[in-house]
Amino acid sequence: MSKTLRLILGDQLNAQHSWFESKSNNTLYVMMEILPETNYVKHHIQKVVAFFLAMRSFSENRREEGHQIKYFQLDDEDNQQCFGRNLSALIQSEKIERFEYLLPDEYRLDKQLREFSKSLSIPSEAIDTEHFLTKRTELTNFFKGKKTYLLESFYRDMRRQYDIMMEDNEPLTGKWNYDAENRNKYDPKVPIPSPPLFEREVTDIVQALDKLKVKTIGRIQAKKFTWAVTREEALKTLDFFVEKCLVHFGTFQDSMHKDEPFLFHSRLSFALNAKILHPLEVVRKAISHWQAHQDKIDIAQVEGFVRQIIGWREYMRGVYWAKMPEYATKNYFGHTQKLPEFYWTGETKMNCLSQAINQSLDNAYAHHIQRLMITGNFALLAGIDPDEVDAWYLGIYIDAIEWVEITNTRGMSQFADGGIVGTKPYTSSANYIDKMSNYCKNCFYDKKEKTTENACPFNSLYWNFYDRHRDKLSKNARIGMAYRNLDRMKPDDKANLLEKAKQYLENLDKL
Ligand code: FAD
Ligand code: SF4
């Protein structure tokens, strides 16, 4: 029988994959930690550690089940730090006659592995990861001929296809979407439960990264790495979420709080993106918990959660495969400013940015609204080059893998795709930030002021953004109000506002 080599990438940790249904002495699995993967962007130290821990425990578990696995640790002597070179060496030394790999979710790796396979003299095949609910091209076909890809129609189709919260092909409660009910400020009277933490020692990984001079960002406590990286831990985190957080998930989904980085969010994105958890098992667990506790948990909570996973997550992946590689070059507004230094240090007088960035540096995590309406909003208003914004988001978050990072960042948050993902840019002045958080209370800047010395930068930058992009945005029906307000301003007020924005834009690093 011919001997097969099967490659598993770091974000393909699906223990339920059909590959593992049977064992064979003629199948050798290979996993590797290599420098090009740690260095293609400057990653948060916790992100690299999380992937290595997850990969190592996945390989150990498969080995214990009786599968043959070759695992290259980053500092192993025989590690040639390259997929192609490590694979070729194994093909030769193990007399491999067939090569298989799981379809990568990143364009970069997809291309690399296709080219590697073509260069081989043995047969090769790419196999589905059996993780996503849609095929790569499904969204392209769904929206054929459309300029804007409306999430809502795709989401409804997913609900129907997978029979999720449906009755007779109609939404269970007669309504598809409860988004309007998910916009409350956090009420400190509602206690936030403490999530399960999985403390482990990670000194050896941190030392190996140092030894190989891998540059990282962010902070880590060597003995207190607490993210869920195994299936068992991920399932515990899921149980915790449905039992303790789901009840308030939708209500406080968009709120932000200076002392509460996680609020009622699930913290499941790493486990989902590394494929440790399957999206259907996650939504089914949430739905069955809701069904058993309908007296306590409102449908808006569970619908909001389900929409993120079977809607947004699948949708973003579909956009990625429909639009790459051009998507990575999109810059609709022609923004060219450099990302301010404080994105890397958290040192800024703007309390909202300081909180969101420092939480990110501490935890490799910020929740959706912090990413969209604080760091993303500011980068957009300040006209930062989307390449720099992308590199920051791709590096800093534990869950950042290009297919979901770039579509959220370049698309949803920077509108650099000119309106494929969103119908209008997500922007706001201090008003929205104050409505949804407790950041403004302790800020150096004054949320109410627009042009005075310590006026909140968001207020003038907001109007400057709409003023400078009038040609691109004024015809968008969803933004009409902003232009009507801008045009109603007294000429002197408007000039002062734009002058204030100019001063801030010239001194971004000092804000
Ligand atoms: P919860 O709030 O508990 O949501 C549950 C799950 O829904 C998440 O785990 C995630 O799998 C899914 N989800 C929610 N929103 C989205 C979304 N917009 N797109 C795709 N899936 C979603 N998510 C990533 O997984 N990786 C990224 O690199 C990433 N980059 C982002 C960049 C920006 C600028 C923005 C605005 C959002 C980004 N998101 C990204 C989406 C979202 O912020 C994270 O998925 C979420 O914060 C993860 O935390 P959680 O698991 O606690 O999520
Ligand atoms: Fe942010 Fe402005 Fe509020 Fe300060 S006042 S926290 S800068 S929105």
Coordinates of C-alpha atoms and ligand atoms in Angstrom, one line a residue:
M1 CA 0.0 0.0 0.0
S2 CA 1.3 3.4 -0.9
K3 CA 2.5 5.7 1.8
T4 CA 0.7 9.1 2.2
L5 CA 1.9 12.3 3.8
R6 CA -0.9 14.6 5.1
L7 CA -0.2 18.2 6.1
I8 CA -2.2 19.9 8.9
L9 CA -1.8 23.7 9.2
G10 CA -2.0 25.5 12.6
D11 CA -5.6 26.6 12.0
Q12 CA -6.8 23.2 10.9
L13 CA -7.2 21.5 14.3
N14 CA -10.4 19.7 13.5
A15 CA -10.2 16.5 15.5
Q16 CA -13.6 15.4 14.1
H17 CA -12.3 15.5 10.5
S18 CA -12.9 12.3 8.5
W19 CA -9.1 11.9 8.2
F20 CA -9.0 10.7 11.7
E21 CA -11.8 8.1 11.5
S22 CA -9.3 5.3 10.7
K23 CA -5.7 4.7 11.5
S24 CA -3.0 3.5 9.2
N25 CA 0.7 2.8 9.4
N26 CA 0.8 4.1 5.8
T27 CA -0.3 7.5 6.7
L28 CA 2.0 10.1 8.2
Y29 CA 0.6 13.4 9.4
V30 CA 2.9 16.4 9.6
M31 CA 2.6 19.7 11.5
M32 CA 5.2 22.4 11.7
E33 CA 6.0 25.6 13.6
I34 CA 8.1 27.6 11.1
L35 CA 9.5 31.1 11.0
P36 CA 7.7 32.4 7.9
E37 CA 4.4 31.8 9.8
T38 CA 5.6 33.6 12.9
N39 CA 7.1 36.5 10.9
Y40 CA 4.7 37.4 8.0
V41 CA 3.4 40.1 10.3
K42 CA 4.4 41.2 13.8
H43 CA 2.1 39.1 15.9
H44 CA 0.9 39.4 19.5
I45 CA 3.0 37.1 21.6
Q46 CA -0.2 35.4 23.0
K47 CA -1.3 34.7 19.5
V48 CA 1.9 32.8 18.6
V49 CA 1.8 31.0 21.9
A50 CA -1.9 30.1 21.5
F51 CA -1.3 28.5 18.1
F52 CA 1.8 26.6 19.2
L53 CA 0.0 25.3 22.3
A54 CA -3.0 24.3 20.4
M55 CA -1.0 22.6 17.7
R56 CA 1.1 20.7 20.1
S57 CA -1.8 19.4 22.1
F58 CA -3.7 18.5 19.0
S59 CA -0.7 16.5 17.7
E60 CA -0.2 14.8 21.1
N61 CA -3.9 13.8 21.2
R62 CA -3.8 12.3 17.7
R63 CA -0.6 10.4 18.5
E64 CA -2.3 9.0 21.6
E65 CA -5.2 7.8 19.5
G66 CA -2.7 5.9 17.4
H67 CA -2.0 8.2 14.4
Q68 CA 1.5 8.7 13.2
I69 CA 2.6 12.3 13.5
K70 CA 5.8 14.2 12.7
Y71 CA 5.8 17.5 14.6
F72 CA 8.4 20.1 14.0
Q73 CA 8.9 22.5 16.9
L74 CA 10.2 25.9 16.0
D75 CA 13.7 25.3 17.4
D76 CA 14.1 21.6 16.4
E77 CA 17.4 21.0 14.6
D78 CA 15.9 19.3 11.6
N79 CA 13.3 22.1 11.1
Q80 CA 14.2 23.8 7.8
Q81 CA 11.7 26.6 8.5
C82 CA 9.9 26.2 5.3
F83 CA 6.8 24.2 4.3
G84 CA 8.3 23.1 1.0
R85 CA 11.7 22.1 2.4
N86 CA 10.3 20.2 5.4
L87 CA 7.8 18.4 3.3
S88 CA 10.3 17.5 0.6
A89 CA 12.7 16.1 3.2
L90 CA 10.0 13.9 4.6
I91 CA 8.8 12.8 1.2
Q92 CA 12.3 11.6 0.5
S93 CA 13.2 10.1 3.9
E94 CA 9.9 8.4 4.4
K95 CA 9.5 7.2 0.8
I96 CA 6.2 9.0 0.5
E97 CA 4.1 8.2 -2.6
R98 CA 1.2 10.5 -2.2
F99 CA 0.8 14.0 -0.7
E100 CA -2.5 15.4 0.7
Y101 CA -3.2 18.7 2.5
L102 CA -6.3 20.4 3.9
L103 CA -7.5 23.4 1.9
P104 CA -5.9 26.5 3.5
D105 CA -8.1 29.4 4.4
E106 CA -5.5 32.0 3.5
Y107 CA -4.9 33.0 -0.1
R108 CA -1.1 33.2 0.6
L109 CA -0.9 29.5 1.8
D110 CA -3.4 28.3 -0.8
K111 CA -1.1 29.6 -3.6
Q112 CA 2.1 28.3 -1.9
L113 CA 0.7 24.7 -1.4
R114 CA -0.8 24.6 -4.9
E115 CA 2.6 25.5 -6.4
F116 CA 4.4 23.0 -4.1
S117 CA 2.0 20.2 -5.2
K118 CA 2.5 21.0 -8.8
S119 CA 6.3 20.7 -8.4
L120 CA 6.0 17.2 -7.0
S121 CA 6.5 14.0 -9.0
I122 CA 4.0 12.1 -6.8
P123 CA 0.2 12.6 -6.8
S124 CA -1.3 15.1 -4.5
E125 CA -4.7 16.3 -3.5
A126 CA -6.3 19.2 -1.5
I127 CA -9.1 18.0 0.9
D128 CA -11.9 20.1 2.4
T129 CA -11.4 21.0 6.1
E130 CA -15.0 20.0 6.9
H131 CA -15.3 23.1 9.0
F132 CA -17.3 25.8 7.3
L133 CA -21.0 25.7 6.4
T134 CA -20.4 27.1 3.0
K135 CA -18.0 26.2 0.1
R136 CA -15.4 28.8 -0.9
T137 CA -17.4 29.9 -4.0
E138 CA -20.9 29.7 -2.5
L139 CA -21.2 33.4 -1.7
T140 CA -19.9 34.4 -5.1
N141 CA -22.7 32.4 -6.8
F142 CA -25.3 33.7 -4.3
F143 CA -24.5 37.4 -5.1
K144 CA -23.6 37.0 -8.8
G145 CA -23.9 40.4 -10.6
K146 CA -24.4 42.4 -7.3
K147 CA -22.1 45.3 -6.3
T148 CA -23.0 45.1 -2.6
Y149 CA -23.2 41.8 -0.8
L150 CA -26.1 42.2 1.6
L151 CA -25.4 40.1 4.7
E152 CA -29.1 39.9 5.6
S153 CA -30.1 38.0 2.5
F154 CA -27.2 35.6 2.9
Y155 CA -28.0 35.1 6.6
R156 CA -31.6 34.2 5.9
D157 CA -30.5 31.7 3.3
M158 CA -28.2 30.1 5.8
R159 CA -31.0 29.9 8.4
R160 CA -33.1 28.1 5.8
Q161 CA -30.4 25.8 4.5
Y162 CA -29.4 24.6 8.0
D163 CA -32.9 24.8 9.4
I164 CA -31.7 27.0 12.3
M165 CA -34.5 28.6 14.4
M166 CA -37.0 27.9 11.7
E167 CA -40.5 26.6 11.5
D168 CA -42.2 25.8 8.2
N169 CA -39.5 27.7 6.3
E170 CA -40.2 30.8 8.3
P171 CA -38.2 32.3 11.3
L172 CA -39.3 30.7 14.5
T173 CA -40.8 33.8 16.1
G174 CA -41.8 35.5 12.9
K175 CA -38.8 37.9 12.9
W176 CA -35.4 37.3 11.3
N177 CA -33.3 39.8 13.1
Y178 CA -33.2 41.4 16.5
D179 CA -30.3 43.7 15.9
A180 CA -32.2 46.8 17.0
E181 CA -32.5 45.3 20.5
N182 CA -28.8 44.8 20.8
R183 CA -27.7 48.3 21.5
N184 CA -27.6 49.0 25.2
K185 CA -25.0 50.6 27.4
Y186 CA -23.6 48.2 30.1
D187 CA -25.5 48.5 33.3
P188 CA -23.0 47.9 36.2
K189 CA -25.8 46.5 38.3
V190 CA -25.7 43.4 36.1
P191 CA -22.8 41.2 37.4
I192 CA -20.3 39.9 34.8
P193 CA -19.4 36.3 35.4
S194 CA -15.7 35.3 35.6
P195 CA -14.7 33.2 32.6
P196 CA -12.9 29.9 33.1
L197 CA -9.1 30.5 32.9
F198 CA -6.7 27.7 31.9
E199 CA -3.4 28.7 33.5
R200 CA -0.4 27.2 32.0
E201 CA 3.4 27.6 31.9
V202 CA 4.6 28.9 28.5
T203 CA 8.2 29.9 29.3
D204 CA 9.7 27.3 26.9
I205 CA 7.7 28.7 24.0
V206 CA 8.6 32.3 24.9
Q207 CA 12.3 31.3 25.1
A208 CA 12.2 29.5 21.8
L209 CA 10.7 32.6 20.2
D210 CA 13.5 34.8 21.8
K211 CA 16.2 32.4 20.7
L212 CA 15.0 32.6 17.0
K213 CA 14.6 36.4 17.3
V214 CA 10.9 36.4 16.5
K215 CA 9.6 39.9 16.9
T216 CA 6.3 40.1 18.7
I217 CA 4.0 42.7 20.3
G218 CA 1.8 42.7 23.4
R219 CA 2.2 41.4 26.9
I220 CA 2.3 37.9 28.3
Q221 CA 2.6 36.5 31.8
A222 CA 4.7 33.4 31.4
K223 CA 2.8 31.4 34.0
K224 CA -0.6 32.8 33.4
F225 CA -1.5 32.1 29.8
T226 CA -5.3 31.5 30.1
W227 CA -6.9 31.1 26.7
A228 CA -8.7 27.9 25.7
V229 CA -6.4 26.0 23.3
T230 CA -7.6 22.4 23.6
R231 CA -10.9 21.0 22.6
E232 CA -11.7 20.2 26.2
E233 CA -11.0 23.8 27.2
A234 CA -12.9 25.2 24.3
L235 CA -16.0 23.1 25.2
K236 CA -15.7 24.4 28.8
T237 CA -15.6 28.0 27.5
L238 CA -18.6 27.3 25.3
D239 CA -20.6 25.8 28.2
F240 CA -19.6 28.8 30.3
F241 CA -20.8 31.1 27.6
V242 CA -24.2 29.5 27.1
E243 CA -24.9 29.1 30.8
K244 CA -23.6 32.4 32.1
C245 CA -23.3 35.0 29.3
L246 CA -25.9 34.2 26.7
V247 CA -28.6 35.7 28.8
H248 CA -27.1 39.2 28.3
F249 CA -25.1 38.6 25.2
G250 CA -27.3 40.6 22.7
T251 CA -28.3 43.3 25.2
F252 CA -24.8 44.4 25.9
Q253 CA -23.1 43.2 22.7
D254 CA -22.3 46.7 21.6
S255 CA -21.3 48.2 25.0
M256 CA -17.8 49.0 26.1
H257 CA -16.5 49.3 29.7
K258 CA -13.1 50.4 30.8
D259 CA -12.6 47.6 33.4
E260 CA -14.4 44.8 31.5
P261 CA -12.6 43.6 28.3
F262 CA -14.9 40.7 27.7
L263 CA -18.4 41.7 29.1
F264 CA -20.7 38.9 27.9
H265 CA -18.8 38.0 24.8
S266 CA -18.0 34.3 24.2
R267 CA -14.2 34.5 23.6
L268 CA -14.7 31.6 21.2
S269 CA -13.1 33.1 18.1
F270 CA -9.7 31.5 18.5
A271 CA -11.2 28.1 19.0
L272 CA -13.5 28.5 16.1
N273 CA -10.9 29.9 13.7
A274 CA -8.4 27.2 14.7
K275 CA -11.3 24.8 13.9
I276 CA -11.1 23.3 17.4
L277 CA -14.9 23.9 17.6
H278 CA -17.3 23.5 14.7
P279 CA -19.7 26.5 14.0
L280 CA -22.7 24.3 14.1
E281 CA -22.0 22.7 17.4
V282 CA -21.5 26.2 18.8
V283 CA -24.8 27.6 17.6
R284 CA -26.8 24.4 18.4
K285 CA -25.5 24.4 21.9
A286 CA -26.6 28.1 22.3
I287 CA -30.0 27.4 20.8
S288 CA -30.7 24.3 22.9
H289 CA -29.8 26.2 26.0
W290 CA -32.1 29.0 25.0
Q291 CA -34.9 26.5 24.3
A292 CA -34.6 25.0 27.7
H293 CA -34.5 28.4 29.4
Q294 CA -36.9 30.5 27.4
D295 CA -38.4 31.9 30.5
K296 CA -35.1 33.5 31.3
I297 CA -33.4 34.1 28.0
D298 CA -34.9 36.3 25.4
I299 CA -34.7 35.3 21.7
A300 CA -32.8 38.6 20.9
Q301 CA -29.8 37.2 22.8
V302 CA -29.5 34.0 21.0
E303 CA -30.4 35.3 17.5
G304 CA -27.7 37.9 17.8
F305 CA -25.1 35.2 18.6
V306 CA -26.3 32.8 15.9
R307 CA -26.2 35.7 13.3
Q308 CA -22.5 36.4 14.1
I309 CA -21.5 32.8 13.5
I310 CA -23.7 31.4 10.6
G311 CA -24.1 34.9 9.2
W312 CA -21.1 37.2 9.5
R313 CA -18.4 34.6 9.9
E314 CA -19.4 32.6 6.8
Y315 CA -20.2 35.7 4.9
M316 CA -16.7 37.2 5.5
R317 CA -15.1 34.1 4.3
G318 CA -17.2 34.1 1.2
V319 CA -16.3 37.7 0.4
Y320 CA -12.6 36.8 1.0
W321 CA -12.6 34.1 -1.6
A322 CA -14.8 36.1 -4.0
K323 CA -12.5 39.1 -3.9
M324 CA -8.9 38.0 -3.2
P325 CA -6.2 38.8 -4.1
E326 CA -7.4 42.3 -5.3
Y327 CA -9.1 42.9 -2.0
A328 CA -5.8 43.2 -0.2
T329 CA -4.9 46.3 -2.3
K330 CA -8.2 48.1 -2.0
N331 CA -8.0 51.7 -0.8
Y332 CA -11.2 53.5 -1.8
F333 CA -10.4 56.8 -0.1
G334 CA -6.7 56.8 -1.1
H335 CA -5.7 57.0 2.6
T336 CA -1.9 57.2 3.2
Q337 CA -1.3 58.4 6.8
K338 CA 1.0 56.3 9.0
L339 CA -0.6 54.4 11.9
P340 CA 0.1 56.5 15.0
E341 CA 2.7 55.0 17.4
F342 CA 0.2 54.7 20.2
Y343 CA -1.5 51.8 18.4
W344 CA 1.6 49.8 19.4
T345 CA 2.1 51.2 22.9
G346 CA -1.4 52.3 24.1
E347 CA 0.1 55.6 25.2
T348 CA -2.5 58.2 24.2
K349 CA -4.5 60.8 26.1
M350 CA -7.7 59.6 24.3
N351 CA -9.1 57.3 26.9
C352 CA -11.3 55.2 24.6
L353 CA -8.2 54.4 22.4
S354 CA -6.0 53.9 25.4
Q355 CA -8.5 51.4 26.9
A356 CA -9.1 49.5 23.7
I357 CA -5.5 49.3 22.8
N358 CA -4.2 48.4 26.3
Q359 CA -6.8 45.7 26.6
S360 CA -5.6 44.4 23.3
L361 CA -2.0 44.5 24.3
D362 CA -2.8 42.7 27.6
N363 CA -5.2 40.1 26.2
A364 CA -4.7 39.9 22.4
Y365 CA -8.4 40.6 22.4
A366 CA -10.9 43.4 22.0
H367 CA -14.5 42.8 21.3
H368 CA -16.2 43.7 18.0
I369 CA -17.4 47.3 18.9
Q370 CA -14.0 48.2 20.3
R371 CA -12.4 47.0 17.1
L372 CA -15.0 48.7 14.9
M373 CA -16.0 51.9 16.7
I374 CA -12.8 52.8 18.6
T375 CA -9.6 51.7 16.9
G376 CA -11.2 51.2 13.4
N377 CA -13.3 54.4 13.6
F378 CA -10.2 56.5 14.6
A379 CA -8.0 55.0 11.9
L380 CA -10.7 55.7 9.3
L381 CA -11.3 59.3 10.4
A382 CA -7.6 59.9 10.6
G383 CA -7.0 58.6 7.0
I384 CA -4.6 55.8 7.9
D385 CA -3.3 53.7 5.1
P386 CA -5.4 50.4 5.1
D387 CA -2.2 48.4 4.7
E388 CA -1.0 49.6 8.0
V389 CA -4.4 49.2 9.6
D390 CA -4.6 45.6 8.3
A391 CA -1.1 44.7 9.6
W392 CA -2.0 45.9 13.0
Y393 CA -5.3 44.0 13.2
L394 CA -3.7 40.9 11.7
G395 CA -0.9 41.0 14.3
I396 CA -2.6 41.9 17.5
Y397 CA -5.7 39.7 17.8
I398 CA -5.5 36.1 18.9
D399 CA -8.3 35.2 16.4
A400 CA -6.7 37.1 13.4
I401 CA -6.5 35.0 10.3
E402 CA -6.5 36.9 7.1
W403 CA -9.8 35.6 5.7
V404 CA -11.7 37.1 8.6
E405 CA -9.3 39.9 9.6
I406 CA -9.0 41.6 6.2
T407 CA -12.7 41.5 5.3
N408 CA -13.6 43.0 8.7
T409 CA -10.8 45.5 8.7
R410 CA -10.4 46.7 5.1
G411 CA -14.0 46.1 4.4
M412 CA -16.3 46.7 7.3
S413 CA -14.2 49.0 9.4
Q414 CA -12.2 51.1 6.8
F415 CA -14.7 51.0 3.8
A416 CA -11.6 50.6 1.7
D417 CA -13.5 48.2 -0.5
G418 CA -15.8 51.0 -1.5
G419 CA -18.9 49.2 -0.2
I420 CA -18.8 45.5 -0.8
V421 CA -19.1 44.5 2.8
G422 CA -20.9 47.6 4.2
T423 CA -23.3 50.0 2.6
K424 CA -21.7 53.0 4.4
P425 CA -18.6 53.7 6.5
Y426 CA -18.8 53.0 10.2
T427 CA -17.9 56.3 11.8
S428 CA -18.9 58.3 14.8
S429 CA -18.0 61.3 16.9
A430 CA -17.7 61.2 20.7
N431 CA -21.5 61.1 21.0
Y432 CA -21.8 57.4 20.1
I433 CA -18.7 56.4 22.1
D434 CA -20.1 58.1 25.2
K435 CA -23.5 56.5 24.7
M436 CA -22.0 53.0 24.6
S437 CA -19.2 53.2 27.1
N438 CA -17.8 54.8 30.3
Y439 CA -14.6 56.0 28.5
C440 CA -15.4 59.7 28.1
K441 CA -15.9 60.3 31.9
N442 CA -12.2 59.9 32.6
C443 CA -10.7 61.4 29.5
F444 CA -8.3 64.2 29.0
Y445 CA -10.4 65.4 26.2
D446 CA -13.9 66.9 26.4
K447 CA -16.5 64.9 24.6
K448 CA -18.8 67.9 24.2
E449 CA -16.2 70.2 22.7
K450 CA -15.4 70.5 19.0
T451 CA -12.8 73.3 18.6
T452 CA -11.5 74.3 22.0
E453 CA -8.0 73.3 23.2
N454 CA -9.0 69.9 24.7
A455 CA -11.9 69.2 22.3
C456 CA -12.4 65.5 21.6
P457 CA -10.5 64.7 18.4
F458 CA -13.3 62.4 17.2
N459 CA -15.6 65.5 16.9
S460 CA -13.6 67.5 14.4
L461 CA -12.1 64.5 12.6
Y462 CA -15.6 63.2 12.0
W463 CA -16.7 66.2 10.0
N464 CA -13.3 66.5 8.3
F465 CA -13.8 63.0 7.0
Y466 CA -17.1 63.7 5.4
D467 CA -15.9 67.0 4.1
R468 CA -12.8 65.6 2.4
H469 CA -14.7 62.6 0.9
R470 CA -17.8 64.5 -0.3
D471 CA -17.2 63.3 -3.9
K472 CA -17.2 59.7 -2.8
L473 CA -19.9 59.7 -0.1
S474 CA -22.5 62.6 -0.6
K475 CA -24.6 60.6 -3.1
N476 CA -24.9 57.7 -0.6
A477 CA -28.6 57.9 0.5
R478 CA -27.6 56.4 4.0
I479 CA -25.3 59.4 4.6
G480 CA -27.5 62.2 3.5
M481 CA -28.1 63.5 7.0
A482 CA -24.4 64.0 7.7
Y483 CA -24.1 66.2 4.6
R484 CA -27.3 68.1 5.3
N485 CA -25.8 68.9 8.8
L486 CA -22.5 69.8 7.4
D487 CA -24.1 72.2 4.9
R488 CA -26.2 73.8 7.5
M489 CA -23.2 74.8 9.6
K490 CA -22.3 78.5 9.7
P491 CA -19.2 79.0 7.5
D492 CA -17.1 80.2 10.4
D493 CA -18.0 77.3 12.6
K494 CA -17.2 74.9 9.8
A495 CA -13.9 76.6 9.1
N496 CA -12.9 76.4 12.8
L497 CA -13.9 72.7 12.9
L498 CA -11.9 71.8 9.8
E499 CA -8.9 73.8 11.1
K500 CA -9.1 71.9 14.4
A501 CA -9.1 68.6 12.5
K502 CA -6.1 69.8 10.5
Q503 CA -4.2 70.5 13.6
Y504 CA -5.0 67.1 15.0
L505 CA -4.2 65.3 11.8
E506 CA -0.8 67.0 11.7
N507 CA -0.1 65.8 15.2
L508 CA -1.6 62.3 15.5
D509 CA 1.3 60.9 17.5
K510 CA 0.7 63.6 20.2
L511 CA -3.0 63.0 20.8
Ligands
FAD1 P1 -18.5 37.1 20.2 O1 -18.9 38.6 20.3 O2 -18.9 36.3 21.3 O3 -19.2 36.6 18.9 C1 -19.3 35.2 18.7 C2 -18.6 34.7 17.4 O4 -19.2 35.3 16.3 C3 -17.1 35.1 17.4 O5 -16.3 34.2 18.1 C4 -16.8 35.0 15.9 O6 -16.5 33.7 15.5 C5 -18.2 35.4 15.2 N1 -18.2 36.8 14.8 C6 -18.7 37.9 15.4 N2 -18.6 39.0 14.6 C7 -17.9 38.6 13.5 C8 -17.5 39.2 12.3 N3 -17.7 40.5 12.1 N4 -16.9 38.5 11.4 C9 -16.7 37.2 11.6 N5 -17.1 36.5 12.6 C10 -17.7 37.2 13.6 N6 -12.9 38.2 14.0 C11 -12.1 37.2 13.9 O7 -12.4 36.0 14.2 N7 -10.8 37.4 13.5 C12 -10.3 38.6 13.2 O8 -9.2 38.8 12.8 C13 -11.3 39.7 13.3 N8 -10.9 41.0 13.0 C14 -11.7 42.0 13.1 C15 -11.3 43.3 12.8 C16 -12.2 44.4 12.9 C17 -11.8 45.8 12.5 C18 -13.5 44.1 13.3 C19 -14.5 45.3 13.4 C20 -14.0 42.9 13.7 C21 -13.1 41.8 13.6 N9 -13.5 40.5 13.9 C22 -12.6 39.5 13.7 C23 -14.9 40.2 14.3 C24 -15.1 40.2 15.8 O9 -14.7 41.4 16.3 C25 -14.5 39.0 16.5 O10 -14.9 37.8 15.9 C26 -15.0 38.9 18.0 O11 -14.6 40.1 18.6 C27 -14.3 37.7 18.7 O12 -14.6 37.7 20.0 P2 -15.7 36.7 20.6 O13 -15.3 35.3 20.3 O14 -15.8 37.0 22.1 O15 -17.0 37.1 19.8
SF4_2 FE1 -12.6 59.1 23.3 FE2 -13.3 61.6 22.9 FE3 -14.6 60.2 24.7 FE4 -12.0 60.9 25.1 S1 -13.8 62.3 25.0 S2 -12.9 58.9 25.5 S3 -11.2 60.8 23.0 S4 -14.6 59.8 22.5

